Structure formats: structure tokens, C-alpha cells
mmCIF file of C-alpha atoms in Angstrom:
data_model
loop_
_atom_site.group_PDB
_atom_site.id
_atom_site.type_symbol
_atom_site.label_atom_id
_atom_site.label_comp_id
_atom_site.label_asym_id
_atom_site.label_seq_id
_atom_site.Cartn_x
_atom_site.Cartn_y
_atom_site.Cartn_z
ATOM 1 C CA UNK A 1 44.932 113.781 308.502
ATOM 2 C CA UNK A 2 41.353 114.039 308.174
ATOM 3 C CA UNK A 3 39.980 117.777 307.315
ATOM 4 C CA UNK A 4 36.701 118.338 309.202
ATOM 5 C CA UNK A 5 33.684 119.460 307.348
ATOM 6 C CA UNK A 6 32.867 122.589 308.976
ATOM 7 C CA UNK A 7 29.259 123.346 307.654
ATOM 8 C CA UNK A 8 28.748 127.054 307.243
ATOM 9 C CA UNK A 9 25.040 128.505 306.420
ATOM 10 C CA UNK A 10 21.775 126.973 305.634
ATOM 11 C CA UNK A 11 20.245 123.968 303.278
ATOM 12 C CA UNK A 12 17.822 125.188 300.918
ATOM 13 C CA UNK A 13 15.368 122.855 302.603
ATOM 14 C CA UNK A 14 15.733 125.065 305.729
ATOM 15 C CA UNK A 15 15.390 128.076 304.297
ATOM 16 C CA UNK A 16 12.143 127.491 302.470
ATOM 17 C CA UNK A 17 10.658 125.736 305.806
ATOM 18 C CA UNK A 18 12.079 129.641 307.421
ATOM 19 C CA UNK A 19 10.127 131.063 304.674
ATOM 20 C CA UNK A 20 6.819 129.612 304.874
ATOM 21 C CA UNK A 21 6.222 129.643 308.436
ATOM 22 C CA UNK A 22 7.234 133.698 308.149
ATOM 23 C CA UNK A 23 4.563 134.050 305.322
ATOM 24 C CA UNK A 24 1.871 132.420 307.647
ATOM 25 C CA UNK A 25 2.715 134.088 310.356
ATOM 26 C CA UNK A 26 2.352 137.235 308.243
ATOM 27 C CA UNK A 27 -0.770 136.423 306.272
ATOM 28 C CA UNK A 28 -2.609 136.296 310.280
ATOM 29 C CA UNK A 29 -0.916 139.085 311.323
ATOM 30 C CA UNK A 30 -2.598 141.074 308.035
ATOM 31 C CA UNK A 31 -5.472 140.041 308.515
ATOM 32 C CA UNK A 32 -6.047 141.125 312.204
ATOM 33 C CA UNK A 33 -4.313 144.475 311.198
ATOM 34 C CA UNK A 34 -7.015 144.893 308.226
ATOM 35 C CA UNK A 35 -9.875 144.160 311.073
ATOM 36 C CA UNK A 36 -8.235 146.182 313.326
ATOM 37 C CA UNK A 37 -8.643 148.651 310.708
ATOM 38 C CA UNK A 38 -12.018 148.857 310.338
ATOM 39 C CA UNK A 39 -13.087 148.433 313.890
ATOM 40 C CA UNK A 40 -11.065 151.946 314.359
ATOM 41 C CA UNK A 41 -13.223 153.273 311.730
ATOM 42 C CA UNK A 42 -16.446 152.044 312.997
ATOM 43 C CA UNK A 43 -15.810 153.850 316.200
ATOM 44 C CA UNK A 44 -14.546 156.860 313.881
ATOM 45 C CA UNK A 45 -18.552 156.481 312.577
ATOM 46 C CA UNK A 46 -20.214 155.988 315.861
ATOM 47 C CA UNK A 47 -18.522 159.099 317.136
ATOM 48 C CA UNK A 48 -19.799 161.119 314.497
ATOM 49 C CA UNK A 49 -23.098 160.244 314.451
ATOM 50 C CA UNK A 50 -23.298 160.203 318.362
ATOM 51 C CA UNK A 51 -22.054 163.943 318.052
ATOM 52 C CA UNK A 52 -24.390 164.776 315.097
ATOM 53 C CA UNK A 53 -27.304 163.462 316.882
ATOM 54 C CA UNK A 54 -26.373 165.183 320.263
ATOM 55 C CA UNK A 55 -25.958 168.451 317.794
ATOM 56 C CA UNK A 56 -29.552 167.578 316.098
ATOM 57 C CA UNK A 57 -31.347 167.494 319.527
ATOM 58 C CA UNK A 58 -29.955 171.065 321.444
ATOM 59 C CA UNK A 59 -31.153 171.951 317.921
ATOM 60 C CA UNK A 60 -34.794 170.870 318.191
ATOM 61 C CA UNK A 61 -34.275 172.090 322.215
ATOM 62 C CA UNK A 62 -33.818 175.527 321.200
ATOM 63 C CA UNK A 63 -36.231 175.525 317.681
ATOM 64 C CA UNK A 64 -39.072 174.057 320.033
ATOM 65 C CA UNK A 65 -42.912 175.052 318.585
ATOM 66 C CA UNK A 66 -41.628 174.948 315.016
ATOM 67 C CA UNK A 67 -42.138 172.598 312.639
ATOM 68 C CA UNK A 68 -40.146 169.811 311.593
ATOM 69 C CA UNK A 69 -39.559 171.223 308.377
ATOM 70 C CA UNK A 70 -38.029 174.598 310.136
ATOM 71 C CA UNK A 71 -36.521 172.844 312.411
ATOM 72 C CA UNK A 72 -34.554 170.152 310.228
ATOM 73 C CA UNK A 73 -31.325 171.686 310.643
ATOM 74 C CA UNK A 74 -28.517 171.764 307.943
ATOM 75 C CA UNK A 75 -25.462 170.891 309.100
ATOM 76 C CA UNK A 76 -24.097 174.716 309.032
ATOM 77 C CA UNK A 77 -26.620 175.494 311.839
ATOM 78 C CA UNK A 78 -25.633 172.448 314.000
ATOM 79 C CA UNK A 79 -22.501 173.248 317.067
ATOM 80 C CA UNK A 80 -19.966 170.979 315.232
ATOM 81 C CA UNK A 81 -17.295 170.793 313.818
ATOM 82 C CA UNK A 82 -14.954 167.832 312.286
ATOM 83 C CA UNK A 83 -11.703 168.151 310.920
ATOM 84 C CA UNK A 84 -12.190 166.424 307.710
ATOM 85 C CA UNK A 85 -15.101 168.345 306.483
ATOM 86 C CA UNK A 86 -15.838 167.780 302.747
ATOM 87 C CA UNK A 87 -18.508 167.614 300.199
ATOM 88 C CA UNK A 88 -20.753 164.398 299.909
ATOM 89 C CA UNK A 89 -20.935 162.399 296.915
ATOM 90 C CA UNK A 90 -22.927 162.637 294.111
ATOM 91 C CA UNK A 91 -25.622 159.967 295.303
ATOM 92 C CA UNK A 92 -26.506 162.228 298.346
ATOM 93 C CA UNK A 93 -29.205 164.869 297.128
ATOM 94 C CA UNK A 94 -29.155 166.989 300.154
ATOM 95 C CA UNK A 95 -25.732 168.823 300.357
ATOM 96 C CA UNK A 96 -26.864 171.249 302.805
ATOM 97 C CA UNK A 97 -27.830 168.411 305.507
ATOM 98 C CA UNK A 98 -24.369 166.396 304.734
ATOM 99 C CA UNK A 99 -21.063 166.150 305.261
ATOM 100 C CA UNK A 100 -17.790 163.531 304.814
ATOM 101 C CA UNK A 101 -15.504 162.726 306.809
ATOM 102 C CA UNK A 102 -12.069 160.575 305.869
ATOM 103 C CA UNK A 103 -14.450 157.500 305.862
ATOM 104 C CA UNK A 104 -18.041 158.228 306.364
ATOM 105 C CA UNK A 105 -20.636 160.477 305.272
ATOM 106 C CA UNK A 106 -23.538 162.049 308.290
ATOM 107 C CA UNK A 107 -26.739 162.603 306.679
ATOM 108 C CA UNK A 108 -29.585 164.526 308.678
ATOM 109 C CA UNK A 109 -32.748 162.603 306.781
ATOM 110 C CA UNK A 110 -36.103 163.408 306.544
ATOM 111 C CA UNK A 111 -37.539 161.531 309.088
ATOM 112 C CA UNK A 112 -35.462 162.816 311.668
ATOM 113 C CA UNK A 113 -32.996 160.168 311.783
ATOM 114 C CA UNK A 114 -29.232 160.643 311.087
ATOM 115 C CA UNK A 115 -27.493 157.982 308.994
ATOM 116 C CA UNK A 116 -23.535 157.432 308.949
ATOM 117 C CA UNK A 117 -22.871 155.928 305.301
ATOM 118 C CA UNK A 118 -19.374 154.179 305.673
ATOM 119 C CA UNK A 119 -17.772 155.486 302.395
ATOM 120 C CA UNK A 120 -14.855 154.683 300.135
ATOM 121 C CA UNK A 121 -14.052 157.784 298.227
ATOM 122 C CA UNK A 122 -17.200 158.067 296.038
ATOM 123 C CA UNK A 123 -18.741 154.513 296.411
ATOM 124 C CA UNK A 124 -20.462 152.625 299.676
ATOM 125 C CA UNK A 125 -19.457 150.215 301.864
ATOM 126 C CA UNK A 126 -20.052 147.396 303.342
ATOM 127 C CA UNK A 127 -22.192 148.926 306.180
ATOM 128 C CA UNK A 128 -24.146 151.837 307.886
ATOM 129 C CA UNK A 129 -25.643 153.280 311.070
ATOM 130 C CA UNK A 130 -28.933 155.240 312.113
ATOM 131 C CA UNK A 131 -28.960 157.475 315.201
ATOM 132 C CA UNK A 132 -32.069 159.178 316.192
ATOM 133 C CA UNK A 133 -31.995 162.504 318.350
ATOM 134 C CA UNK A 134 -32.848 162.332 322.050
ATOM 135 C CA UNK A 135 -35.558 164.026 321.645
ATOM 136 C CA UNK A 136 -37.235 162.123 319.056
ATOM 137 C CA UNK A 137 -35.949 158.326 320.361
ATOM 138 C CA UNK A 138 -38.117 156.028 318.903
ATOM 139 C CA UNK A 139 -35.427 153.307 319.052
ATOM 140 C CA UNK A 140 -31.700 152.422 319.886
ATOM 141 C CA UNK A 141 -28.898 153.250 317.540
ATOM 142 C CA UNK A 142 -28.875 150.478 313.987
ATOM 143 C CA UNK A 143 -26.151 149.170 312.608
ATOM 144 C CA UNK A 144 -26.968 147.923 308.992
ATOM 145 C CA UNK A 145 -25.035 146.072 306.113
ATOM 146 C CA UNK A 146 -24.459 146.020 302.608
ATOM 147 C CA UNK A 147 -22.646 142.737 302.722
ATOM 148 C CA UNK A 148 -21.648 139.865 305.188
ATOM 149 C CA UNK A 149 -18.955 141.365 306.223
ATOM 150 C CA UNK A 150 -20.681 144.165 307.485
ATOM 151 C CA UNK A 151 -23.162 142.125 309.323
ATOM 152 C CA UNK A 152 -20.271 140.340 310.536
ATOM 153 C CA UNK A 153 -18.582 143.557 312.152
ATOM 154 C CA UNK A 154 -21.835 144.948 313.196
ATOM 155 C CA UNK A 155 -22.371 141.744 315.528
ATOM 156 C CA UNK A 156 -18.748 141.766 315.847
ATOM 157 C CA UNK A 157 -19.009 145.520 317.443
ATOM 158 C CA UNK A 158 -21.819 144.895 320.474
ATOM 159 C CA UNK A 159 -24.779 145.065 317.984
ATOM 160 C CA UNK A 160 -26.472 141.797 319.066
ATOM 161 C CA UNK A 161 -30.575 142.198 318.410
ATOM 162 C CA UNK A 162 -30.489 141.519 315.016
ATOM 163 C CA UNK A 163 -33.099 141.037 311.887
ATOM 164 C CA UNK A 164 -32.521 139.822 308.457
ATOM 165 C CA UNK A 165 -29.940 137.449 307.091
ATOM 166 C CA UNK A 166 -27.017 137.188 304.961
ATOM 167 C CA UNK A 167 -25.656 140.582 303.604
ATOM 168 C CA UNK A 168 -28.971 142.320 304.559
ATOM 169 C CA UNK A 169 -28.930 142.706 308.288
ATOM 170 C CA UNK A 170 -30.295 144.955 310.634
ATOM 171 C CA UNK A 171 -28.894 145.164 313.922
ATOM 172 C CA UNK A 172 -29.738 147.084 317.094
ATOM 173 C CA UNK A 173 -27.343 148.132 320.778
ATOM 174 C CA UNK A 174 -29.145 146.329 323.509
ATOM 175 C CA UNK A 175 -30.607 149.362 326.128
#
């Protein structure tokens, strides 16, 4: 009588082939997950400078006939609110016309622009925005980056009109 050889399991061969083509799969899947990532927090930015520039110009409605320098208003006197309010870093010298949020920090400048710093606890990132009030437009909201990956996502996010090249990019939303 012949015994039949009943083969029960895997060959190693089989198992590392299982194993590789998992790991592949995996490594894309990261990566899109990690992009995925920051394109949720680039819309986390936009929204909070949209809302800080919306904020910015019912201020300069209402403060009409003063100038700028009254009417630059610090972030306490602005209608908003965000649910991650905390103190800016140490770079930022005007606390009063900044906050942070989880990822970003809103700056009311000088020139009556807002800029949305993408932040990593206390350092920059690889890219920032401008928004300028309504009622002082002189230009669309920027995008701008710190490295090519941030020009990469700012193109990558609807910000076509762009200047520069490499990891110094300026890019503008088409009206």
C-alpha cells in the first residue's frame, strides 16, 4: 500500500512571496494615508484663515474712519472662536494678534494681511498661506512653501498661478 502525501500548510517560498506583496501593498497604502493627512490639514488652515479674514473685515466695517493702526485688531476683539486656542511660539512677536491651532498658527500682520503658518509643535513647516480681508483685496488668497513638498501640495490643492521654483514657490487660487 502506498501512503499518500497529504501536504498540509505552506512552503517557505510561499510565504515570503505572501509577505512581500502585503508589505507593498502597505508601503502605498501609507503613503496615500500620510497625504491624505495633510490635505485634511490644509483645509483645517484654509478654514481658519478664511474665518480670520471674514472676522478682520466686519472688523474694519464697523472701525471705519480710523486708522489702520486702531483698527488692526487683536485677535481678542475679532467674533471667533476655535477650539484649540493656544499660545504662539516663540518666533511670533505679536501674541496679542496670534493664535494656534492643533496645526497652524493665524497671524493678523502689519500690512493687513493674515498669514496661516502650518506648524509642528514649536517649529515650521513645509508651507503657508496669506489671506487678505475683503475689504482691503489687493489679491487672491497665496499659498507659499518652505520646501518641495509644500509647493507640491499647494499645486496639488487648486493653487495653479504660480511663481518661483523649487522649495520657494508662490502660488495663487485662480478668480
Amino acid at each position: 500500500m502506498h501512503s499518500k502525501c497529504i501536504r498540509k500548510g505552506f512552503t517557505l517560498t510561499e510565504l515570503m512571496a505572501v509577505v512581500i506583496i502585503v508589505s507593498i501593498l502597505a508601503g502605498i497604502a501609507i503613503g496615500s494615508y500620510k497625504k491624505a493627512v495633510e490635505r485634511s490639514h490644509f483645509a483645517e488652515g484654509l478654514s481658519a484663515g478664511a474665518a480670520v479674514a471674514e472676522a478682520v473685515s466686519r472688523f474694519d466695517y464697523e472701525n471705519e474712519g480710523t486708522s489702520f493702526e486702531t483698527r488692526r485688531p487683536k485677535i481678542s476683539q475679532l467674533d471667533i472662536g476655535f477650539e484649540n486656542d493656544r499660545k504662539c511660539t516663540q518666533w511670533t512677536s505679536d501674541a496679542d494678534y496670534c493664535f494656534k491651532t492643533r496645526y497652524f498658527e493665524v497671524i493678523v500682520l502689519n500690512s493687513n494681511r493674515i498669514q496661516v503658518n502650518r506648524v509642528q509643535g514649536n517649529s515650521l513647516k513645509d508651507y503657508y498661506f496669506y489671506f487678505y480681508p475683503e475689504s482691503r483685496s489687493r489679491t487672491a488668497e497665496q499659498c507659499c512653501s518652505r520646501s518641495q513638498l509644500g509647493a507640491d501640495l499647494c499645486k496639488n490643492m487648486g493653487y495653479t498661478s504660480c511663481s518661483g521654483s523649487g522649495s520657494s514657490v508662490q502660488c495663487s487660487k485662480p478668480l
